[in-house]
Short mmCIF file of C-alpha atoms and ligand atoms in Angstrom, two decimals:
data_model
loop_
_atom_site.label_atom_id
_atom_site.label_comp_id
_atom_site.label_asym_id
_atom_site.label_seq_id
_atom_site.Cartn_x
_atom_site.Cartn_y
_atom_site.Cartn_z
CA MET A 1 28.29 -5.53 2.10
CA THR A 2 25.69 -8.06 1.14
CA GLU A 3 22.00 -6.97 0.76
CA SER A 4 20.80 -8.99 3.70
CA GLN A 5 23.54 -7.33 5.93
CA SER A 6 22.42 -3.91 4.91
CA THR A 7 18.80 -4.62 5.58
CA SER A 8 19.41 -6.01 8.92
CA ARG A 9 21.06 -2.66 9.88
CA PRO A 10 18.61 -0.08 8.56
CA GLU A 11 20.73 2.75 9.84
CA THR A 12 23.28 1.97 7.12
CA LEU A 13 20.77 2.50 4.25
CA PRO A 14 21.20 5.58 2.27
CA THR A 15 17.56 6.43 2.84
CA TYR A 16 17.81 6.22 6.62
CA ASP A 17 17.75 10.03 7.14
CA SER A 18 15.18 10.81 4.52
CA ALA A 19 12.17 12.88 5.60
CA LEU A 20 9.89 9.83 4.99
CA LEU A 21 11.84 7.51 7.29
CA ARG A 22 12.45 10.19 9.94
CA ALA A 23 8.68 10.94 9.96
CA CYS A 24 7.83 7.23 10.21
CA ARG A 25 10.08 7.12 13.34
CA GLY A 26 8.39 10.17 14.71
CA GLU A 27 11.58 12.25 14.51
CA GLU A 28 12.22 15.87 13.39
CA VAL A 29 11.92 16.45 9.69
CA PRO A 30 13.20 19.14 7.29
CA HIS A 31 9.62 19.20 5.81
CA THR A 32 6.67 16.84 5.85
CA PRO A 33 7.25 14.07 3.44
CA VAL A 34 4.62 13.47 0.71
CA TRP A 35 3.86 10.62 -1.47
CA PHE A 36 0.56 9.37 -2.99
CA MET A 37 -1.09 6.01 -3.16
CA ARG A 38 -1.42 5.23 -6.88
CA GLN A 39 1.01 7.95 -7.70
CA ALA A 40 2.22 5.67 -10.59
CA GLY A 41 -0.62 4.97 -12.94
CA ARG A 42 -3.32 6.27 -15.25
CA SER A 43 -3.30 9.91 -14.10
CA LEU A 44 -0.03 10.28 -15.92
CA PRO A 45 0.18 10.51 -19.70
CA GLU A 46 3.73 9.11 -19.63
CA PHE A 47 2.39 5.93 -17.91
CA ARG A 48 -0.39 5.61 -20.54
CA LYS A 49 2.20 5.94 -23.28
CA VAL A 50 4.69 3.22 -21.87
CA ARG A 51 1.84 0.87 -20.93
CA GLU A 52 0.14 1.02 -24.49
CA GLY A 53 -0.54 -2.53 -25.52
CA ILE A 54 0.84 -4.11 -22.47
CA ALA A 55 -1.46 -5.82 -20.00
CA MET A 56 -1.33 -4.75 -16.43
CA LEU A 57 0.01 -8.16 -15.01
CA ASP A 58 2.53 -8.45 -17.90
CA SER A 59 3.88 -5.06 -17.09
CA CYS A 60 4.57 -6.04 -13.49
CA MET A 61 6.97 -8.72 -14.73
CA MET A 62 9.08 -6.40 -16.83
CA PRO A 63 11.80 -4.93 -14.65
CA GLU A 64 12.91 -2.21 -16.91
CA LEU A 65 9.30 -1.03 -17.55
CA VAL A 66 8.54 -1.32 -13.75
CA LYS A 67 11.58 0.83 -13.00
CA GLU A 68 10.47 3.54 -15.55
CA ILE A 69 6.81 3.63 -14.29
CA THR A 70 7.93 3.71 -10.63
CA LEU A 71 10.26 6.64 -11.24
CA GLN A 72 7.79 8.66 -13.37
CA PRO A 73 5.86 10.31 -10.47
CA VAL A 74 9.13 10.79 -8.58
CA ARG A 75 10.54 12.96 -11.46
CA ARG A 76 7.35 14.77 -12.22
CA HIS A 77 6.05 15.62 -8.87
CA GLY A 78 9.15 15.55 -6.61
CA VAL A 79 7.44 13.22 -4.09
CA ASP A 80 9.56 12.13 -1.09
CA ALA A 81 9.11 8.35 -1.91
CA ALA A 82 8.67 6.04 -4.79
CA ILE A 83 6.19 3.17 -4.38
CA TYR A 84 7.09 0.06 -6.18
CA TYR A 85 4.85 -0.39 -9.24
CA SER A 86 3.04 -3.80 -9.04
CA ASP A 87 -0.37 -4.96 -7.81
CA ILE A 88 -1.73 -6.75 -4.79
CA VAL A 89 -2.46 -9.82 -6.78
CA VAL A 90 1.04 -10.23 -8.25
CA PRO A 91 2.13 -12.77 -5.61
CA LEU A 92 -1.01 -14.87 -6.21
CA LYS A 93 -0.32 -14.91 -9.91
CA ALA A 94 3.31 -15.81 -9.09
CA ILE A 95 2.25 -18.99 -7.27
CA GLY A 96 -0.05 -20.07 -10.09
CA VAL A 97 -3.40 -18.74 -9.20
CA ASP A 98 -5.40 -18.23 -12.42
CA LEU A 99 -6.46 -14.54 -12.42
CA ASP A 100 -6.30 -11.56 -14.42
CA ILE A 101 -6.71 -7.75 -13.99
CA LYS A 102 -9.60 -6.49 -16.16
CA PRO A 103 -9.30 -2.78 -16.96
CA GLY A 104 -12.07 -0.85 -15.30
CA VAL A 105 -13.07 -3.78 -13.25
CA GLY A 106 -10.00 -5.03 -11.16
CA PRO A 107 -8.73 -8.43 -10.31
CA VAL A 108 -10.85 -11.42 -11.55
CA ILE A 109 -10.24 -14.96 -10.24
CA ALA A 110 -10.93 -17.95 -12.52
CA ARG A 111 -11.66 -20.46 -9.79
CA PRO A 112 -12.88 -18.64 -6.62
CA VAL A 113 -11.90 -20.14 -3.28
CA ARG A 114 -14.89 -21.69 -1.57
CA THR A 115 -13.76 -25.15 -0.28
CA ARG A 116 -10.82 -26.68 1.42
CA GLU A 117 -9.78 -28.27 -1.93
CA ASP A 118 -9.58 -24.75 -3.44
CA LEU A 119 -6.91 -23.76 -0.84
CA GLN A 120 -4.52 -26.05 -2.61
CA GLN A 121 -4.07 -23.20 -5.00
CA LEU A 122 -2.33 -21.24 -2.24
CA ARG A 123 1.09 -22.71 -1.71
CA PRO A 124 3.83 -20.59 0.01
CA LEU A 125 5.72 -18.09 -2.24
CA GLU A 126 9.48 -18.64 -2.84
CA PRO A 127 11.69 -15.77 -3.84
CA GLY A 128 12.43 -17.76 -7.08
CA ASP A 129 8.77 -17.29 -8.02
CA VAL A 130 9.27 -13.45 -8.36
CA PRO A 131 12.76 -13.02 -9.87
CA TYR A 132 11.46 -9.89 -11.63
CA VAL A 133 10.51 -8.12 -8.33
CA THR A 134 14.19 -8.53 -7.05
CA GLU A 135 15.53 -7.33 -10.33
CA ALA A 136 13.30 -4.36 -10.69
CA ILE A 137 13.92 -3.17 -7.01
CA GLY A 138 17.65 -3.61 -7.53
CA LEU A 139 17.49 -1.36 -10.59
CA LEU A 140 15.20 1.13 -8.68
CA VAL A 141 17.32 1.60 -5.56
CA ALA A 142 20.46 2.02 -7.60
CA GLU A 143 18.74 4.95 -9.38
CA LEU A 144 16.85 6.37 -6.33
CA GLY A 145 19.87 6.80 -4.04
CA ALA A 146 18.64 8.69 -0.84
CA THR A 147 15.04 8.57 -2.04
CA PRO A 148 13.15 5.76 -0.23
CA LEU A 149 11.31 2.99 -2.16
CA ILE A 150 8.11 1.72 -0.49
CA GLY A 151 7.29 -1.84 -1.01
CA PHE A 152 3.82 -3.13 -0.48
CA ALA A 153 1.33 -6.09 -0.40
CA GLY A 154 -2.27 -6.64 -0.07
CA ALA A 155 -3.31 -7.76 3.41
CA PRO A 156 -4.82 -11.21 3.94
CA TYR A 157 -8.43 -9.97 4.28
CA THR A 158 -8.26 -7.92 1.06
CA LEU A 159 -6.71 -10.64 -0.90
CA ALA A 160 -9.17 -13.17 0.59
CA SER A 161 -12.12 -10.98 -0.50
CA TYR A 162 -10.95 -11.09 -4.13
CA LEU A 163 -10.21 -14.78 -3.95
CA VAL A 164 -13.51 -15.86 -2.38
CA GLU A 165 -15.80 -13.39 -4.35
CA GLY A 166 -13.90 -14.12 -7.66
CA GLY A 167 -13.59 -10.39 -8.17
CA PRO A 168 -14.38 -6.95 -6.82
CA SER A 169 -17.47 -6.81 -4.47
CA ARG A 170 -19.43 -4.20 -2.58
CA THR A 171 -21.04 -6.52 -0.05
CA TYR A 172 -18.44 -9.25 0.48
CA GLU A 173 -21.28 -11.79 0.93
CA ASN A 174 -19.27 -14.93 0.13
CA THR A 175 -16.37 -13.77 2.03
CA LYS A 176 -18.30 -12.98 5.17
CA ALA A 177 -20.38 -16.29 4.67
CA MET A 178 -17.12 -18.25 4.95
CA MET A 179 -15.90 -16.03 7.80
CA TYR A 180 -19.04 -16.66 10.03
CA GLY A 181 -20.02 -20.03 8.60
CA ALA A 182 -16.69 -21.86 8.07
CA PRO A 183 -14.33 -20.31 10.54
CA GLU A 184 -11.68 -23.02 10.43
CA LEU A 185 -11.51 -22.86 6.62
CA TRP A 186 -11.40 -19.06 6.83
CA ALA A 187 -8.66 -19.18 9.41
CA GLU A 188 -6.52 -21.43 7.20
CA LEU A 189 -7.25 -19.24 4.09
CA VAL A 190 -6.02 -16.05 5.79
CA ASP A 191 -3.10 -17.76 7.43
CA ARG A 192 -1.94 -19.13 4.01
CA LEU A 193 -2.21 -15.55 2.63
CA ALA A 194 -0.32 -14.16 5.56
CA VAL A 195 2.53 -16.63 4.73
CA ILE A 196 2.59 -15.62 0.96
CA THR A 197 2.34 -11.83 1.87
CA ALA A 198 5.17 -11.98 4.45
CA SER A 199 7.42 -13.71 1.92
CA PHE A 200 6.51 -11.21 -0.74
CA LEU A 201 7.30 -8.29 1.57
CA LYS A 202 10.70 -9.90 2.63
CA VAL A 203 11.68 -10.27 -1.10
CA GLN A 204 11.06 -6.52 -1.50
CA ILE A 205 12.94 -5.49 1.63
CA GLU A 206 15.88 -7.76 0.89
CA ALA A 207 16.08 -6.30 -2.61
CA GLY A 208 16.29 -2.83 -1.09
CA ALA A 209 12.78 -1.44 -0.17
CA SER A 210 13.19 0.98 2.73
CA ALA A 211 9.52 0.81 4.03
CA VAL A 212 6.60 -1.41 3.47
CA GLN A 213 2.80 -0.74 3.26
CA LEU A 214 0.15 -3.33 3.87
CA PHE A 215 -2.95 -2.35 1.99
CA ASP A 216 -6.06 -3.73 3.69
CA SER A 217 -8.17 -1.70 1.49
CA TRP A 218 -11.44 -3.37 2.17
CA ALA A 219 -11.09 -4.02 5.86
CA GLY A 220 -13.39 -1.01 6.60
CA GLY A 221 -16.35 -3.38 5.71
CA LEU A 222 -15.75 -5.21 8.95
CA ALA A 223 -17.11 -4.59 12.48
CA PRO A 224 -14.26 -4.15 14.92
CA GLU A 225 -14.84 -7.38 16.82
CA ASP A 226 -14.90 -9.38 13.61
CA TYR A 227 -11.63 -7.72 12.46
CA ARG A 228 -10.01 -8.54 15.87
CA ARG A 229 -11.21 -12.15 15.94
CA SER A 230 -10.88 -13.19 12.23
CA VAL A 231 -8.53 -10.90 10.41
CA MET A 232 -6.10 -9.23 12.83
CA PRO A 233 -4.12 -12.47 13.73
CA ALA A 234 -3.28 -12.97 10.00
CA SER A 235 -2.20 -9.32 9.48
CA ALA A 236 -0.29 -9.37 12.80
CA LYS A 237 1.60 -12.39 11.51
CA VAL A 238 2.65 -10.58 8.41
CA PHE A 239 4.03 -7.57 10.49
CA ALA A 240 5.83 -9.87 12.96
CA GLU A 241 7.45 -11.71 10.10
CA VAL A 242 9.09 -8.58 8.79
CA ALA A 243 9.61 -6.83 12.12
CA SER A 244 13.42 -7.86 12.42
CA TYR A 245 14.28 -5.82 9.30
CA GLY A 246 13.59 -2.56 11.14
CA VAL A 247 11.98 -0.84 8.21
CA PRO A 248 8.88 1.19 8.98
CA ARG A 249 5.65 -0.81 8.43
CA ILE A 250 2.67 1.25 7.28
CA HIS A 251 -0.91 -0.15 7.65
CA PHE A 252 -3.76 1.27 5.56
CA GLY A 253 -7.40 0.66 4.91
CA VAL A 254 -10.38 2.63 3.62
CA GLY A 255 -13.30 3.43 5.87
CA THR A 256 -11.42 2.22 8.97
CA GLY A 257 -12.32 4.90 11.39
CA GLU A 258 -13.59 2.43 13.86
CA LEU A 259 -10.63 0.11 13.22
CA LEU A 260 -7.62 2.64 13.59
CA GLY A 261 -6.69 1.34 17.15
CA LEU A 262 -6.68 -2.24 15.78
CA LEU A 263 -4.68 -1.27 12.65
CA GLY A 264 -1.87 -0.04 14.96
CA GLU A 265 -2.22 -3.00 17.39
CA ALA A 266 -1.68 -5.35 14.59
CA GLY A 267 1.97 -4.24 14.45
CA ALA A 268 2.26 -1.22 12.30
CA ASP A 269 4.64 1.71 13.00
CA VAL A 270 2.57 4.05 10.90
CA VAL A 271 -1.24 4.03 10.51
CA GLY A 272 -2.66 5.25 7.22
CA VAL A 273 -6.00 7.19 7.65
CA ASP A 274 -8.68 7.92 4.99
CA TRP A 275 -10.31 11.36 4.84
CA ARG A 276 -13.22 10.62 7.10
CA VAL A 277 -11.36 11.02 10.36
CA PRO A 278 -9.22 14.11 11.11
CA LEU A 279 -5.61 13.06 12.03
CA ALA A 280 -5.80 14.58 15.52
CA GLU A 281 -8.64 12.35 16.25
CA ALA A 282 -6.96 9.42 14.61
CA ALA A 283 -4.03 9.86 16.93
CA ARG A 284 -6.43 9.50 19.91
CA ARG A 285 -7.74 6.20 18.35
CA VAL A 286 -4.32 4.88 17.48
CA GLY A 287 -2.18 3.74 20.29
CA PRO A 288 0.83 5.99 21.41
CA GLY A 289 4.19 5.87 19.68
CA LYS A 290 2.83 5.43 16.11
CA ALA A 291 3.09 7.87 13.23
CA LEU A 292 0.20 8.73 10.97
CA GLN A 293 -0.18 8.88 7.18
CA GLY A 294 -2.84 10.76 5.23
CA ASN A 295 -5.35 12.11 4.62
CA LEU A 296 -6.44 14.60 1.92
CA ASP A 297 -9.75 13.41 0.20
CA PRO A 298 -8.44 12.50 -3.33
CA THR A 299 -11.48 14.07 -4.89
CA VAL A 300 -10.37 17.54 -3.39
CA LEU A 301 -7.96 17.62 -6.28
CA PHE A 302 -10.72 18.25 -8.69
CA ALA A 303 -11.57 21.53 -6.86
CA PRO A 304 -9.76 24.90 -7.66
CA GLU A 305 -6.32 25.41 -6.29
CA ALA A 306 -7.48 27.71 -3.50
CA ALA A 307 -9.76 25.01 -2.12
CA VAL A 308 -7.03 22.39 -2.32
CA ARG A 309 -4.68 24.66 -0.38
CA GLU A 310 -7.46 25.27 2.22
CA LYS A 311 -8.13 21.56 2.62
CA THR A 312 -4.30 20.78 2.81
CA ASP A 313 -3.89 23.39 5.56
CA GLU A 314 -6.66 21.56 7.46
CA VAL A 315 -4.80 18.26 7.25
CA LEU A 316 -1.55 19.81 8.21
CA ALA A 317 -3.06 21.65 11.16
CA SER A 318 -4.64 18.40 12.34
CA ALA A 319 -1.36 16.55 11.93
CA ALA A 320 0.46 19.19 13.94
CA ALA A 321 -2.19 18.97 16.67
CA SER A 322 -1.74 15.16 16.72
CA GLY A 323 1.79 15.54 17.97
CA ARG A 324 2.80 12.44 15.85
CA GLY A 325 5.16 11.89 13.01
CA HIS A 326 3.25 12.69 9.82
CA VAL A 327 3.57 11.40 6.28
CA PHE A 328 1.32 13.43 3.94
CA ASN A 329 -0.81 11.36 1.59
CA LEU A 330 -4.18 11.19 0.09
CA GLY A 331 -6.89 9.28 2.01
CA HIS A 332 -6.99 6.69 -0.81
CA GLY A 333 -5.46 6.37 -4.22
CA VAL A 334 -5.16 9.05 -6.90
CA HIS A 335 -8.22 8.92 -9.14
CA PRO A 336 -7.17 8.14 -12.77
CA THR A 337 -8.77 11.33 -14.07
CA THR A 338 -6.90 13.58 -11.72
CA ASP A 339 -4.88 16.57 -13.36
CA PRO A 340 -1.22 15.66 -12.67
CA ASP A 341 -0.34 19.34 -12.38
CA ALA A 342 -2.65 19.53 -9.29
CA LEU A 343 -0.66 16.76 -7.76
CA THR A 344 2.71 18.54 -8.53
CA LYS A 345 1.41 21.79 -6.98
CA LEU A 346 0.20 20.00 -3.93
CA VAL A 347 3.70 18.51 -3.28
CA ALA A 348 5.30 21.85 -3.55
CA TYR A 349 2.66 23.40 -1.33
CA VAL A 350 3.14 20.85 1.42
CA HIS A 351 6.84 21.28 1.38
CA GLU A 352 6.56 25.02 1.45
CA ARG A 353 4.10 25.08 4.36
CA THR A 354 6.08 22.69 6.45
CA GLU A 355 9.63 23.83 5.90
CA ARG A 356 11.38 23.79 9.29
O1 LIG B 1 1.48 3.99 -7.39
C1 LIG B 1 1.13 2.95 -6.80
O2 LIG B 1 0.35 3.21 -5.79
C2 LIG B 1 1.61 1.60 -6.98
C3 LIG B 1 0.85 0.84 -7.86
C4 LIG B 1 -0.39 0.08 -7.40
C5 LIG B 1 -1.28 -0.61 -8.21
N1 LIG B 1 -2.05 -1.38 -7.49
C6 LIG B 1 -1.09 -0.43 -9.71
C7 LIG B 1 -2.37 -0.65 -10.52
C8 LIG B 1 -0.78 -0.31 -6.11
C9 LIG B 1 -0.23 0.12 -4.79
C10 LIG B 1 -1.85 -1.22 -6.23
C11 LIG B 1 -2.57 -1.94 -5.16
C12 LIG B 1 -3.91 -2.40 -5.26
N2 LIG B 1 -4.53 -3.09 -6.34
C13 LIG B 1 -4.89 -2.27 -4.18
C14 LIG B 1 -4.69 -1.63 -2.95
C15 LIG B 1 -4.78 -0.10 -3.06
C16 LIG B 1 -6.07 0.42 -3.14
O3 LIG B 1 -6.49 0.95 -4.15
O4 LIG B 1 -6.87 0.36 -2.09
C17 LIG B 1 -6.09 -2.88 -4.76
C18 LIG B 1 -7.46 -3.08 -4.04
C19 LIG B 1 -5.73 -3.45 -6.05
C20 LIG B 1 -6.62 -4.24 -6.94
C21 LIG B 1 -6.75 -3.54 -8.21
N3 LIG B 1 -5.88 -3.51 -9.23
C22 LIG B 1 -7.79 -2.67 -8.60
C23 LIG B 1 -9.02 -2.40 -7.81
C24 LIG B 1 -7.50 -2.21 -9.85
C25 LIG B 1 -8.28 -1.12 -10.68
C26 LIG B 1 -8.96 -1.74 -11.91
C27 LIG B 1 -9.44 -0.63 -12.85
O5 LIG B 1 -9.00 -0.65 -13.91
O6 LIG B 1 -10.21 0.20 -12.37
C28 LIG B 1 -6.28 -2.75 -10.24
C29 LIG B 1 -5.46 -2.52 -11.44
C30 LIG B 1 -4.27 -1.56 -11.36
N4 LIG B 1 -3.37 -1.64 -10.33
C31 LIG B 1 -3.96 -0.47 -12.17
C32 LIG B 1 -2.67 0.01 -11.69
C33 LIG B 1 -1.84 1.14 -12.25
C34 LIG B 1 -4.73 -0.03 -13.34
C35 LIG B 1 -4.20 -0.89 -14.38
C36 LIG B 1 -4.76 -0.94 -15.78
O7 LIG B 1 -5.99 -1.16 -15.90
O8 LIG B 1 -4.02 -0.74 -16.64
#
């Protein structure tokens, strides 16, 4: 069977009956599936070792290394899914945007996007721009078997915020100045990013990713009406473009308590929730028929084990009360200084507490 045939019939994938995919579809599960945003990365000594002397963006283009880094947390923690090791700026780099990831800072853009001419940097992405993604995912799914691989991309708004600011920001002043002051330019910017993002997700699904997550990490900085008017159409376009594959689509942002309904409405099957809103309340804000992902505060992992268990029980109880499919995760990424043993213990604890 060719890859495109197998992805157009998701029930033929070896991962179809995994706990993760069942939970995303709101079906009965043997135990609550667990994975962690940023599970691959600096919290793991084995990651620091293999990355020594290799720049972040270079590492994303080395399929054997990507495979190794992606598998590290699966081996160590026994999580229910792998997340493809990459970064949200990889597709931008692949189409020729001059950018770098500065350790301790984040993505930095050489020529920030401020004018119509600057948009020329953002041509559509072709599968041939990212051969290393197809290759790495092929290697990974062969090794992972029945364990799902989650593909991901940055959402148009979060990508736009880096492109317009030129780097990480707390206030998004240039981004919002464009959104409010040059709405047509803004609409074209996020639309171009939607096209690039959808292609990047398609490449990952066609290569064998069983689910995808759209990270709109910084959308929480927006008022709901601004999100609905100026951002949601672009994210909705991304979700619509990948709908026909039938793989679960997860939508996540930080500080999005007031946006949870809209994150679902944009076209997600699963809404990722940060730690500020209990899952039972999130279920009320998210429309019916959607599963939830989350939402232990990642800093709880710095507390003693008894406290971690207590907070985990709260998350599990709230998820049970929500009556929705539940994928256990943190409310945001693993902090780099987290003790990896705390993560391993957390996976075992969630499995033990939720075994059916
Ligand atoms: O395990 C996983 O979750 C997969 C790996 C992953 C990375 N980046 C690897 C990475 C994922 C899912 C991302 C997504 C990403 N990248 C997001 C969305 C997720 C989120 O955190 O909300 C964002 C906003 C980025 C942009 C970005 N890239 C930032 C803010 C940073 C941190 C810079 C720093 O050093 O503090 C990066 C770099 C990055 N991406 C690292 C890793 C492992 C650290 C790399 C390094 O410095 O060597």
